Tab-separated table of C-alpha atoms in Angstrom:
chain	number	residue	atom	x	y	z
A	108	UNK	CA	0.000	0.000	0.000
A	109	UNK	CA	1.537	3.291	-1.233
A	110	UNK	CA	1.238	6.626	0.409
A	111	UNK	CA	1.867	8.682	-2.311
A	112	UNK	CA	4.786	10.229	-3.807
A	113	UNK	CA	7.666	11.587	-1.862
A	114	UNK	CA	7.390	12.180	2.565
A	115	UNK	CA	3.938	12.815	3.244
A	116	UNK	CA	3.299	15.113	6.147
A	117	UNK	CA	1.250	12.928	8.394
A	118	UNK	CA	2.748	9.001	6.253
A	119	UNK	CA	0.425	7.072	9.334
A	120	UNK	CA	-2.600	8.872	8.509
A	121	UNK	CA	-2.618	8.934	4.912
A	122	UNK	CA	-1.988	5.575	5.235
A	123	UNK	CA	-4.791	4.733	7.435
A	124	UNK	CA	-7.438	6.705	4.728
A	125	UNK	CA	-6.015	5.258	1.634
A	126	UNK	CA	-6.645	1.688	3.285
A	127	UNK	CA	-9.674	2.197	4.718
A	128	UNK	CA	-10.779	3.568	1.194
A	129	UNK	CA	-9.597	0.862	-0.887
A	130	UNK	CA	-11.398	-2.573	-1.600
A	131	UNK	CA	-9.000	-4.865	0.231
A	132	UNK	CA	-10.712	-7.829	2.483
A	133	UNK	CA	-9.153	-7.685	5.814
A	134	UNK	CA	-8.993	-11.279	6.343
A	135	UNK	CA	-6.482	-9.985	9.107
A	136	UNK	CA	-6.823	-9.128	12.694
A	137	UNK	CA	-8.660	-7.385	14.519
A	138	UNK	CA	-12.094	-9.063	14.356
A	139	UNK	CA	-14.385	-6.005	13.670
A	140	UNK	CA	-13.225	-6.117	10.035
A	141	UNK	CA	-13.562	-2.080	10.250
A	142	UNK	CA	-17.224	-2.496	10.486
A	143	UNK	CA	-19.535	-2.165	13.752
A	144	UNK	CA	-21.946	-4.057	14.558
A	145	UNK	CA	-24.943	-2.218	14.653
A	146	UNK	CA	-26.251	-0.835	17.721
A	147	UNK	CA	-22.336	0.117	18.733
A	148	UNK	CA	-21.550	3.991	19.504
A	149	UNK	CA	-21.168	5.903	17.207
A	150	UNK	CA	-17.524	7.213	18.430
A	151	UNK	CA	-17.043	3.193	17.880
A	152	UNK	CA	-18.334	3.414	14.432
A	153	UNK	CA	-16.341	6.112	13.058
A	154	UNK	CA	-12.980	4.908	14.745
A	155	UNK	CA	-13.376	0.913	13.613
A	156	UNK	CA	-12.538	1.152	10.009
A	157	UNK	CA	-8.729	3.194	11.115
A	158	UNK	CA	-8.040	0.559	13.609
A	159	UNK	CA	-5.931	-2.088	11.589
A	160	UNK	CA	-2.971	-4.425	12.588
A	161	UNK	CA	0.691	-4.533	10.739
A	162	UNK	CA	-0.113	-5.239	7.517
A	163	UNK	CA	1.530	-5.271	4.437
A	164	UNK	CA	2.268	-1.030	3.942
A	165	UNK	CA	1.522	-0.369	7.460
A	166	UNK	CA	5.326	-0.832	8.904
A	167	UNK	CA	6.224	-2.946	12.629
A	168	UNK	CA	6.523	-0.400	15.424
A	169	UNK	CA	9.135	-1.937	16.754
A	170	UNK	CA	10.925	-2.658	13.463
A	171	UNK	CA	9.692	0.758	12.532
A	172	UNK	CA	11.186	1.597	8.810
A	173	UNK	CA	8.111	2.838	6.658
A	174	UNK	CA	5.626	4.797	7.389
A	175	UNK	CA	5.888	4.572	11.300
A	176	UNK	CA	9.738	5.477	10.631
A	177	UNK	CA	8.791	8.428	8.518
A	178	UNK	CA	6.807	9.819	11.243
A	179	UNK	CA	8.929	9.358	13.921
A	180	UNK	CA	12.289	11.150	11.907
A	181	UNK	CA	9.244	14.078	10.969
A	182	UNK	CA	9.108	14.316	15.490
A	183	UNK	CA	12.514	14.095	16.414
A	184	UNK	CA	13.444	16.751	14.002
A	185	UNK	CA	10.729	18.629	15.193
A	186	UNK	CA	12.276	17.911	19.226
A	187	UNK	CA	15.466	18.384	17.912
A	188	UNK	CA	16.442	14.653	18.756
A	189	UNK	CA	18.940	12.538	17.633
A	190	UNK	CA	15.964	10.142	17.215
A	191	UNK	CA	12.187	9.537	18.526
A	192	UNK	CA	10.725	5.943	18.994
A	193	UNK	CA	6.622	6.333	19.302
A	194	UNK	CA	5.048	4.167	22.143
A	195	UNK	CA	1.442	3.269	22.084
A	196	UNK	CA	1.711	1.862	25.841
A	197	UNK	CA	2.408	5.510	27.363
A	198	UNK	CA	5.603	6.663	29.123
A	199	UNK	CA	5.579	3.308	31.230
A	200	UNK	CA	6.955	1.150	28.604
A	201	UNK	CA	9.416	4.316	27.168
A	202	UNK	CA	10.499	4.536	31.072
A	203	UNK	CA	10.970	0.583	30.877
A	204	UNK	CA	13.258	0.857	27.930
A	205	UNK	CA	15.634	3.648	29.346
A	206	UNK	CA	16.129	2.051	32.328
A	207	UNK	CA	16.534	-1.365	30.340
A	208	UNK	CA	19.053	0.353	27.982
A	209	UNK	CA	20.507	2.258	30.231
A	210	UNK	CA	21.453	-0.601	32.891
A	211	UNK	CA	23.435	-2.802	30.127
A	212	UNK	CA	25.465	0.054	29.557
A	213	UNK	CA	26.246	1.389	32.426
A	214	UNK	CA	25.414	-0.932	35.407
A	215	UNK	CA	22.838	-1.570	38.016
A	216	UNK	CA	22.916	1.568	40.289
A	217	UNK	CA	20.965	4.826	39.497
A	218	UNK	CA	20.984	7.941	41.398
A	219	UNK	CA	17.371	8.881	41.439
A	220	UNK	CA	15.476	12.363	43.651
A	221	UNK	CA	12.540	10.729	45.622
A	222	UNK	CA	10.054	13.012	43.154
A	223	UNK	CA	10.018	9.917	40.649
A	224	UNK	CA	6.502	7.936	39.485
A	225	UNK	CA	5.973	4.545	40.365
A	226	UNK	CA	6.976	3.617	36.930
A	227	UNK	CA	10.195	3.621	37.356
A	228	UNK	CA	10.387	1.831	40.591
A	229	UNK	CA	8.674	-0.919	38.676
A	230	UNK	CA	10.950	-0.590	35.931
A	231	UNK	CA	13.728	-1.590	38.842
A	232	UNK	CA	11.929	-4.502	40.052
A	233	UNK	CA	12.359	-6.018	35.692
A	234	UNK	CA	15.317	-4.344	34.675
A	235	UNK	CA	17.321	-5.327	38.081
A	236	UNK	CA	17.979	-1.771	39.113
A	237	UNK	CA	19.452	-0.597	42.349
A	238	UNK	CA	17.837	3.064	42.825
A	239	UNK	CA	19.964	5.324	44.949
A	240	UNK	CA	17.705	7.811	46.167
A	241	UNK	CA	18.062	10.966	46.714
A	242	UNK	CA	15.571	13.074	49.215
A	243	UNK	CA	15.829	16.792	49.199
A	244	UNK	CA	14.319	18.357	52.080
A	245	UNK	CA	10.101	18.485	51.472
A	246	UNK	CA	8.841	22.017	52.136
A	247	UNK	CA	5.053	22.519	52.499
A	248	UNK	CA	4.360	19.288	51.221
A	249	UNK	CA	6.247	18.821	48.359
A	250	UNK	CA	9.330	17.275	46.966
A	251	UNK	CA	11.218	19.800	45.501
A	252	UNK	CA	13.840	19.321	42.315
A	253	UNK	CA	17.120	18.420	42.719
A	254	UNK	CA	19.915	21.097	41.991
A	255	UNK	CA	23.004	20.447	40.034
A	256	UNK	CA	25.223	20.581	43.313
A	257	UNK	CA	22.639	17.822	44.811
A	258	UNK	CA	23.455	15.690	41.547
A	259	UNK	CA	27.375	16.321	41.862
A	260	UNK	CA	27.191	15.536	45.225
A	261	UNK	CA	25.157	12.370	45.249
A	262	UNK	CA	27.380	10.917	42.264
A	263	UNK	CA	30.606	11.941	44.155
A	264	UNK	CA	29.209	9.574	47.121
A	265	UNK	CA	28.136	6.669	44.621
A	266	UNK	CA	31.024	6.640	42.093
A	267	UNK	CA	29.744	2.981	40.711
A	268	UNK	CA	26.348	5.148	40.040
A	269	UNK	CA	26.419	6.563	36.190
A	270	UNK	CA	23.126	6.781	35.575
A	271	UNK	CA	21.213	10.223	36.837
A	272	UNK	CA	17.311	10.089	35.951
A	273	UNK	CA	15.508	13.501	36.498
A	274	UNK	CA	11.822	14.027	36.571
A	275	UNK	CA	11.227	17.772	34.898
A	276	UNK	CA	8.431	19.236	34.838
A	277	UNK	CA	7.261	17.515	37.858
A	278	UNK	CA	3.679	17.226	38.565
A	279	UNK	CA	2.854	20.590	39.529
A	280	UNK	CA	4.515	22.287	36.743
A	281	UNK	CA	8.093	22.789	38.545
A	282	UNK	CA	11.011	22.558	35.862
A	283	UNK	CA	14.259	21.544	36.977
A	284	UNK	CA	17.800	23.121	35.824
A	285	UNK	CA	18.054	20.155	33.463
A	286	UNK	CA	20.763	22.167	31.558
A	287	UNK	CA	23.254	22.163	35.160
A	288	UNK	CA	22.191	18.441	36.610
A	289	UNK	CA	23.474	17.087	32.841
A	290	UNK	CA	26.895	19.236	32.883
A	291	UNK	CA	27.671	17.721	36.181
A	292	UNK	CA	26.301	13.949	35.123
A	293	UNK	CA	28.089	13.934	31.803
A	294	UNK	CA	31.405	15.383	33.827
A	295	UNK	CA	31.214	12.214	35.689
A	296	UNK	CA	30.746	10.049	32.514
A	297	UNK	CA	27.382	9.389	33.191
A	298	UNK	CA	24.086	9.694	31.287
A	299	UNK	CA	21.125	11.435	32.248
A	300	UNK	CA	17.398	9.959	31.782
A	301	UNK	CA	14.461	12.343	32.015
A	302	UNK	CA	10.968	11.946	32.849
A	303	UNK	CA	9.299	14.439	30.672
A	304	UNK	CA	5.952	12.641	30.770
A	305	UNK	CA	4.441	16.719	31.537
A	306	UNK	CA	6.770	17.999	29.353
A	307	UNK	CA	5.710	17.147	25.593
A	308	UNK	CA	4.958	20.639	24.892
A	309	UNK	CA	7.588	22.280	26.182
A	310	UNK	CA	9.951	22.948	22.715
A	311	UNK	CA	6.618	25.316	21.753
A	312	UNK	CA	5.736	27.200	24.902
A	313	UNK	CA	7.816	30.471	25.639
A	314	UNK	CA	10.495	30.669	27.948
A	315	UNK	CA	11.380	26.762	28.553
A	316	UNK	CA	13.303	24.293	26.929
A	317	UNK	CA	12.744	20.518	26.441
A	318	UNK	CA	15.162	17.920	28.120
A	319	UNK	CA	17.088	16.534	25.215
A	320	UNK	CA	17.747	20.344	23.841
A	321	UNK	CA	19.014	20.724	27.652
A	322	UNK	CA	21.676	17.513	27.442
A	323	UNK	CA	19.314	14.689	28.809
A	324	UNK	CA	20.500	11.265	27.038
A	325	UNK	CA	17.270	9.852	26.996
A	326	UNK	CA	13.864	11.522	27.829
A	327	UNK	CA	10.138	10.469	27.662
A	328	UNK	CA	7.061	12.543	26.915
A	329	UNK	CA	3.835	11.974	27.283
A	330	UNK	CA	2.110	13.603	24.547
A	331	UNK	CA	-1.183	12.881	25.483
A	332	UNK	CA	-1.348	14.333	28.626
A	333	UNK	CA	-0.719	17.789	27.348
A	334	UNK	CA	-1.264	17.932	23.493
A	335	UNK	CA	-4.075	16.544	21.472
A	336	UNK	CA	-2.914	12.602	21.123
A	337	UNK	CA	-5.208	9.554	22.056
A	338	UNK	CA	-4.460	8.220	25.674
A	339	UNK	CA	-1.151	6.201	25.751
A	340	UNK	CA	1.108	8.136	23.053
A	341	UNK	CA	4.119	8.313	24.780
A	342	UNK	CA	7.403	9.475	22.682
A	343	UNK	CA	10.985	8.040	23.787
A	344	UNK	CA	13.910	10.794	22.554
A	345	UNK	CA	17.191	9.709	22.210
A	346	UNK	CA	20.263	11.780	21.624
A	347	UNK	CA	24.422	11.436	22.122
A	348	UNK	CA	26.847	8.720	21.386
A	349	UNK	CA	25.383	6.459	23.900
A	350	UNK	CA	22.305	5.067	22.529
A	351	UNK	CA	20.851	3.829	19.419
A	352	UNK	CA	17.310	3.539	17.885
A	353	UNK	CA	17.461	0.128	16.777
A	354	UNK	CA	18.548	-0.416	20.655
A	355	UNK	CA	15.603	1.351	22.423
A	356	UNK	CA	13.253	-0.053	19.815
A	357	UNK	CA	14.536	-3.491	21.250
A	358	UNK	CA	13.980	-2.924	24.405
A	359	UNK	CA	10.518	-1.660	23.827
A	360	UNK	CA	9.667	-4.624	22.666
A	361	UNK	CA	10.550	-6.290	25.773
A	362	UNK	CA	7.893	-5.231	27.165
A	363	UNK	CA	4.969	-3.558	24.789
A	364	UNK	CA	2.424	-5.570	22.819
A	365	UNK	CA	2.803	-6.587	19.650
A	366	UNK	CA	-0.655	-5.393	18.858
A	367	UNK	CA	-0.055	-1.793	19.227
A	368	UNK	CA	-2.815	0.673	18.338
A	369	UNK	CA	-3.033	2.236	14.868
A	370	UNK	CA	-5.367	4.829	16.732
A	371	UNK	CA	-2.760	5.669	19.395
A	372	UNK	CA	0.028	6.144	16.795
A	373	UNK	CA	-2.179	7.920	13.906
A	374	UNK	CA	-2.718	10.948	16.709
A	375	UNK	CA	0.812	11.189	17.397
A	376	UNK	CA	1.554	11.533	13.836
A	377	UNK	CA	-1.442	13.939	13.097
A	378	UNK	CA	0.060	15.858	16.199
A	379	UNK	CA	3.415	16.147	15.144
A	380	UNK	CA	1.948	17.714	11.696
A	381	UNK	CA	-0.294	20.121	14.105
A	382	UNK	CA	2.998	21.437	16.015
A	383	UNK	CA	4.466	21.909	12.931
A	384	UNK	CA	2.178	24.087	11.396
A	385	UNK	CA	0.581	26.112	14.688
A	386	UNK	CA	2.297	24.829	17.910
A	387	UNK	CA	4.424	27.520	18.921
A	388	UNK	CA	1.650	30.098	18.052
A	389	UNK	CA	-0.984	27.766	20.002
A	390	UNK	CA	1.137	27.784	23.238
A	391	UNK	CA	2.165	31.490	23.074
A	392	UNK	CA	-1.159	31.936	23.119
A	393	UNK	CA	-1.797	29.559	25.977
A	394	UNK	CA	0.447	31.275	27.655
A	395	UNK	CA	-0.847	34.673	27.735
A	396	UNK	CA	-4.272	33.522	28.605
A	397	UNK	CA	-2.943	31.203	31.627
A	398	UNK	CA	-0.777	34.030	33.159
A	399	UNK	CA	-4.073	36.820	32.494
A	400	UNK	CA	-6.234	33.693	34.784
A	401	UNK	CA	-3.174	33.674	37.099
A	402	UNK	CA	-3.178	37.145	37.785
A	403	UNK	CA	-6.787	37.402	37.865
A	404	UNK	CA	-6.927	34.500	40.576
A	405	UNK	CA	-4.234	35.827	42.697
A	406	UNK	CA	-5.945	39.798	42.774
A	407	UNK	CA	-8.799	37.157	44.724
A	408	UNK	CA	-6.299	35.690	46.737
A	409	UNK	CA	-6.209	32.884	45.294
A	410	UNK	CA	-2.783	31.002	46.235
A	411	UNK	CA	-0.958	29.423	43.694
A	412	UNK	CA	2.339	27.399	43.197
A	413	UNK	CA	4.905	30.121	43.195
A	414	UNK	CA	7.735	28.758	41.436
A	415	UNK	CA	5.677	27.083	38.607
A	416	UNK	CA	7.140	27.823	34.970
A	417	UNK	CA	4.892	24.953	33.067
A	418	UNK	CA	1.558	27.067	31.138
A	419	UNK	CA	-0.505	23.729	31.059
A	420	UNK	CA	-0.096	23.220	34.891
A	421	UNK	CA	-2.608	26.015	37.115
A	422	UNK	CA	-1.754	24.692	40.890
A	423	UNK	CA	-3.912	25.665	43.405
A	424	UNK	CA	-2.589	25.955	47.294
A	425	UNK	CA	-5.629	24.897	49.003
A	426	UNK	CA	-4.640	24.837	52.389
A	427	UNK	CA	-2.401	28.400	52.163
A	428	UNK	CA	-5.796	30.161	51.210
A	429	UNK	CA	-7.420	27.984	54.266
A	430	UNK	CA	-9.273	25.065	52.603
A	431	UNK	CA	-8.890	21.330	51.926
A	432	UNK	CA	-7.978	19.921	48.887
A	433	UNK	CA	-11.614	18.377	49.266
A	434	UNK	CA	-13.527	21.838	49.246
A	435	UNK	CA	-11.651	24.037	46.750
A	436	UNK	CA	-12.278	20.288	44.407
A	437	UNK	CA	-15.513	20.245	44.981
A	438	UNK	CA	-16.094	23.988	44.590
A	439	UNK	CA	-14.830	23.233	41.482
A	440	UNK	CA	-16.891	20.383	40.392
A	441	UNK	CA	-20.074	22.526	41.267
A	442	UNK	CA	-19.070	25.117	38.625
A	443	UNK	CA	-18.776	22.028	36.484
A	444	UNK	CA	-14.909	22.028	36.106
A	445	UNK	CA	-13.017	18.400	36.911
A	446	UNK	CA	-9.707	18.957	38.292
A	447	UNK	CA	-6.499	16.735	37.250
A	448	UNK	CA	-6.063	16.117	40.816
A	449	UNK	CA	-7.346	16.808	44.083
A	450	UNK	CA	-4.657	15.909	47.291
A	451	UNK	CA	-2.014	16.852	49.592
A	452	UNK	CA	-3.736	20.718	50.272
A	453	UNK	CA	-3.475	21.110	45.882
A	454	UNK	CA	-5.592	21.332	43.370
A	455	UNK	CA	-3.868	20.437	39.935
A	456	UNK	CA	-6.099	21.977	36.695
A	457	UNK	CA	-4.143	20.914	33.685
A	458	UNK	CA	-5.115	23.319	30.442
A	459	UNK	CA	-3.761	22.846	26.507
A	460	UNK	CA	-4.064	25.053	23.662
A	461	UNK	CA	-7.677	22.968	23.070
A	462	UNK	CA	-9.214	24.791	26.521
A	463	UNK	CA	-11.523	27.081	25.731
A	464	UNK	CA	-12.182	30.302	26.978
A	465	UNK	CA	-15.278	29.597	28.660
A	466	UNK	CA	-13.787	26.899	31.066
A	467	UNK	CA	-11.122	29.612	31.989
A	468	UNK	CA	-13.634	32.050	33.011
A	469	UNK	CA	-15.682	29.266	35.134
A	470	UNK	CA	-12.517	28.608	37.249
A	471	UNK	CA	-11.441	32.449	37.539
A	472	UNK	CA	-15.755	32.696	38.473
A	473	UNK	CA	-15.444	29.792	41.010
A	474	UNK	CA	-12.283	30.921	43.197
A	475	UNK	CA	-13.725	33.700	44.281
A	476	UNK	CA	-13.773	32.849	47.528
A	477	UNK	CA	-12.864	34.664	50.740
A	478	UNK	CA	-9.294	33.736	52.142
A	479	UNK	CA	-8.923	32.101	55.870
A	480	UNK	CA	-6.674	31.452	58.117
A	481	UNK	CA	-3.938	29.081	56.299
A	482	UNK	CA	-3.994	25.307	57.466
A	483	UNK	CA	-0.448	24.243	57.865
A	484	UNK	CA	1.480	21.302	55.984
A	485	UNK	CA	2.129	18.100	57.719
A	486	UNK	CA	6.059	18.022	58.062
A	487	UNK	CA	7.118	15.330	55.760
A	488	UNK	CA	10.300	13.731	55.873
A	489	UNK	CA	11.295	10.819	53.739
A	490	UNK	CA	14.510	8.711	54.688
A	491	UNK	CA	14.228	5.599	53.124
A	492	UNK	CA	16.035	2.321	54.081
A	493	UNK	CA	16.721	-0.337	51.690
A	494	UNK	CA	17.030	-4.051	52.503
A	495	UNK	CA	16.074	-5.446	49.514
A	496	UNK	CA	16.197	-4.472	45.676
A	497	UNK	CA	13.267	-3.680	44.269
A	498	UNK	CA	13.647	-6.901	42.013
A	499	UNK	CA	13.996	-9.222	45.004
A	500	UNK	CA	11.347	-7.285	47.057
A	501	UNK	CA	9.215	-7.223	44.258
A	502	UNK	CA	9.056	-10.794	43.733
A	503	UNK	CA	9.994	-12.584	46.766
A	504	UNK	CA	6.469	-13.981	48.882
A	505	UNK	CA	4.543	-11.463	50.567
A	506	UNK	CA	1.427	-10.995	52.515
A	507	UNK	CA	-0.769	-8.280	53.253
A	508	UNK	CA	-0.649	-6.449	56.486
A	509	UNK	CA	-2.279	-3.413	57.890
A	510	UNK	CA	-0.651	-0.540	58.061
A	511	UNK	CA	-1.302	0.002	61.605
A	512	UNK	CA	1.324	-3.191	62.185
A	513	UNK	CA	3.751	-2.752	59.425
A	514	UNK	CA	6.420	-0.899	61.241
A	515	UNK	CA	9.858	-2.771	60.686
A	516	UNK	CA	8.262	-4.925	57.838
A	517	UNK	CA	9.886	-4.832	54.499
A	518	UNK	CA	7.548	-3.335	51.608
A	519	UNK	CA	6.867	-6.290	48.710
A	520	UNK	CA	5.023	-3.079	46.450
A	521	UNK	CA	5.485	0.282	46.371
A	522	UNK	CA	2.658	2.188	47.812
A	523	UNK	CA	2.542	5.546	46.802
A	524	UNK	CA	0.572	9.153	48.118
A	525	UNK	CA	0.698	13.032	47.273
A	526	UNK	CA	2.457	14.011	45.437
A	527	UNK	CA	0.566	11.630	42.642
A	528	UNK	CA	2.988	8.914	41.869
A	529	UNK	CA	5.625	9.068	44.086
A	530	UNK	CA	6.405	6.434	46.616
A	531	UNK	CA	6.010	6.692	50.148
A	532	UNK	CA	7.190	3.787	50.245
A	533	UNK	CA	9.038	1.444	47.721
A	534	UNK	CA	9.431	-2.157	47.192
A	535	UNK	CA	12.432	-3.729	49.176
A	536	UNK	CA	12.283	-0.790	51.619
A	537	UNK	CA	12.180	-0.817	55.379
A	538	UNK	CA	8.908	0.397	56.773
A	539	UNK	CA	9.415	2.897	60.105
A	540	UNK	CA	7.158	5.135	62.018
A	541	UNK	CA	7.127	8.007	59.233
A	542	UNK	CA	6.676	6.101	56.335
A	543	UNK	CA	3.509	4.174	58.577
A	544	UNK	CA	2.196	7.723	59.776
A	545	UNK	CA	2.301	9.034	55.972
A	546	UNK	CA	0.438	6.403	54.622
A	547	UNK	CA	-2.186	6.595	56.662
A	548	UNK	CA	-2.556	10.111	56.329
A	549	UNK	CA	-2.975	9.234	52.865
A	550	UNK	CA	-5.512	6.768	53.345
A	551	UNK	CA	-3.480	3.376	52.941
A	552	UNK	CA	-3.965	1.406	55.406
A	553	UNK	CA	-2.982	-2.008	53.833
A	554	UNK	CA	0.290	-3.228	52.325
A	555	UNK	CA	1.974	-6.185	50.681
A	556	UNK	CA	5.300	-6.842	53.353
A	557	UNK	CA	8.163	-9.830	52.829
A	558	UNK	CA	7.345	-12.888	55.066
C-alpha cells in the first residue's frame, strides 16, 4: 500500500485513509473487520474502520522503517532529537526501555530524587535496578527538584552510580535546571534519563526548553497528557553517542504488545503535523491567557504554586488560602470544572491550547472565595532504608498487612501518596514510624510486606 509520492506530512494517517478507502478484504486481525456491529456507539463506528494491525504497507513499530519510521524522523526533528521511537503503551513502557538500555550500559545503580513515578520503581523490580535515592528536604508538602550541586554531590558519594534520571516538569509544573544536573552527570561520565511525561509541549511554549535540547541522554514525553494525542502516546527521545534507535526499539519490545494501536500512533503523527504548522503560536497563546487567569486569581487571593514555569499546569494551594484539597475540588466540580487532581492541600487543573475560553472564566468565576486562616502542611520527611532491591522485594512472597502493624516490615510493592505517583514507600524498603504515619494520612492502610 503506497502513500503517495515523496514524505507525506502525516505518512500514518494517509496511510490509514487510503486503506480504509480501498477494496482490500481484511482477512487480518482485529475481528471487527472495520465495520460495527450495529447498535455500537457511534464514536465506535467512526474509529473501527482506522483501527488495523501490521499489515503489508503499514510498517512494525518496533521494526519501525516505513511509514511509522517516517513519522517518527518528521518528530525528532521537530524535538530536535537525535531520534524519537513512538510508544502506544504511554511513558511506562518508554520509562521501561531507558532504564533497560541504560542498565546494560552502564550498570545496576541509578541515582534517582525521591520526586520519581511509580513507573520507574517498577521498571527496577524487571530491569534489576538498584535506585539510589536521593531526598531533598520536602517544604510545604512537596518534593522539591534536585539542583546540580545535589546531583554532583550524590554521584561523588556513589562513584559505581552513572546513571542520573531527572523528573522535569514535575507534577505541579516545577522545571528543573536540566541544563546544570546534565553538565555535572556527563562530567562524571554518566548519562542522564528524564521523565518528561508533563513535558511534551515544552519545545513550543515560551520561555522553557525541552530535556534533550538541555543535554538529557534519553527523555520520555507523554504527549497525550498535554497535546491533542489519544491516551497512551508516549514518545521516547534519544540523543548522544550512547544510545541507538534500533537499541531502544529493542527494548521496547521487551515489554509492549505486539498489537499496538493504529489509533494511538495515527494521533501522534497527526500531532506532530499540528505542532508543525501552529504549535508555537498555540502555546504562546496559551500562555498569555494562563498568566491573564493567574493574575486574575491571585488579585482574589487565590494562592498558587509560586515557582511554577509549566503554562498547562494552574496549581492551586488549598490549604495556604485555608481550605482542603476536598472543598476548593468540589467547589470546582459545582461550577462544572473536573480537576487533574485533588490531594495533599493542591488542586492540579491541567489546560492545553484545546481549553476554551469559557472553562477559563468558570474557574477564575469559582475561586472567588474569601481567604482564611492558612492550614499548615504536615512536616514530611522521607529517609528511606533499603534491605532489599526492588527486584527481590518485588518478587519474593509477601502478605498483606495493615498498616497500623507494618512498622519494621519490608515493603513487597510500592505504595505511593501526594504528590501523585511518588512512593512513600518502595518495594524492598524498610517500613518505620514516618513512612507508617504518611500512609495513613494518605488513606493506605494495607500493604503487601516480605514474610
Amino acid at each position: 500500500m503506497s502513500c503517495g509520492v515523496g514524505k507525506p506530512l502525516s505518512p500514518i494517517c494517509d496511510f490509514l485513509k487510503e486503506y480504509n478507502g480501498s477494496y482490500i478484504s481484511r482477512l487480518h486481525m482485529p475481528g471487527h473487520k472495520g465495520r460495527a456491529p450495529a447498535g455500537y456507539p457511534d464514536f465506535l463506528q467512526a474509529a473501527f474502520p482506522y483501527d488495523i494491525t501490521e499489515v503489508a504497507g503499514a510498517d512494525v513499530l518496533f521494526e519501525a522503517e516505513g511509514i511509522i519510521g517516517e513519522s517518527e524522523a518528521l518528530t525528532a526533528a521537530l524535538y530536535g532529537a537525535g531520534f524519537t521511537c513512538y510508544s502506544a503503551g504511554g511513558s511506562t513502557l518508554s520509562i521501561l526501555a531507558m532504564a533497560a538500555a541504560a542498565v546494560e550500559q552502564f550498570g545496576r545503580k541509578i541515582v534517582v530524587p525521591r520526586n520519581a513515578h511509580r513507573a520507574f520503581v517498577n521498571a527496577c523490580a524487571l530491569v534489576d535496578a538498584e535506585p539510589v535515592w536521593l531526598c531533598p528536604p520536602c517544604k510545604e508538602g512537596l518534593c522539591p527538584q534536585p539542583t546540580p550541586e545535589m546531583a554532583a554531590a550524590a554521584l561523588d558519594a556513589h562513584p559505581d552510580a552513572r546513571i542520573f534520571y531527572l523528573t522535569s516538569p514535575d507534577y505541579y509544573g516545577v522545571i528543573a535546571d536540566v541544563a546544570g544536573i546534565a553538565r555535572e552527570v556527563h562530567k562524571r561520565g554518566g548519562v542522564l534519563l528524564c521523565d518528561a511525561a508533563h513535558g511534551s509541549h515544552l519545545p513550543f511554549a515560551p520561555g522553557v526548553s525541552h530535556p534533550i535540547a538541555l543535554g538529557a541522554d534519553l527523555c520520555c514525553d507523554s504527549p497525550h497528557k498535554t497535546l491533542p494525542v489519544l491516551t497512551g502516546g508516549s514518545l521516547l527521545h534519544g540523543s548522544g553517542p550512547y544510545f541507538s534507535k534500533g537499541q531502544l526499539k529493542a527494548k521496547m519490545a521487551l515489554f509492549g504488545s505486539t498489537s499496538p494501536s493504529y489509533l494511538i500512533m495515527a494521533s501522534l503523527d497527526a500531532c506532530q503535523r499540528w505542532l508543525a504548522h501552529e504549535g508555537r503560536a498555540a502555546f504562546a497563546a496559551l500562555d498569555a491567557r494562563v498568566k491573564a487567569l493567574e493574575a486574575a486569581l491571585s488579585q482574589r487571593g487565590a494562592a498558587l504554586l509560586p515557582n511554577k514555569t509549566d503554562c498547562t499546569k494552574i496549581t492551586i494551594d488549598c490549604q495556604r488560602m485555608g481550605y482542603t484539597h476536598e472543598e476548593i475540588g468540589a467547589v470546582l466540580r459545582q461550577a462544572g470544572c473536573e480537576p487533574e487532581f485533588c490531594g495533599g492541600g493542591r488542586v492540579v487543573l491541567m489546560v492545553s491550547p484545546q481549553t476554551d475560553e469559557e472553562t477559563l472564566q468558570r474557574v477564575q468565576a469559582a475561586l472567588r472565595l474569601p481567604v482564611k486562616r492558612p492550614i499548615p502542611y504536615l512536616d514530611i520527611t522521607l529517609s528511606p532504608e533499603a534491605i532489599m532491591t526492588p527486584r527481590e522485594a518485588s518478587f519474593a512472597p509477601s502478605e498483606a498487612v495493615s498498616v497500623e502493624n507494618a512498622a519494621g516490615r519490608i515493603a513487597a510493592e510500592s505504595r505511593v501518596a501526594c504528590p501523585p505517583g511518588i512512593p512513600v514507600v518502595a518495594a524492598g524498603e524498610k517500613i518505620g514510624e514516618n513512612e507508617k504515619k504518611l500512609l495513613k494520612n494518605s488513606g493506605i492502610f494495607s500493604i503487601f510486606v516480605i514474610k
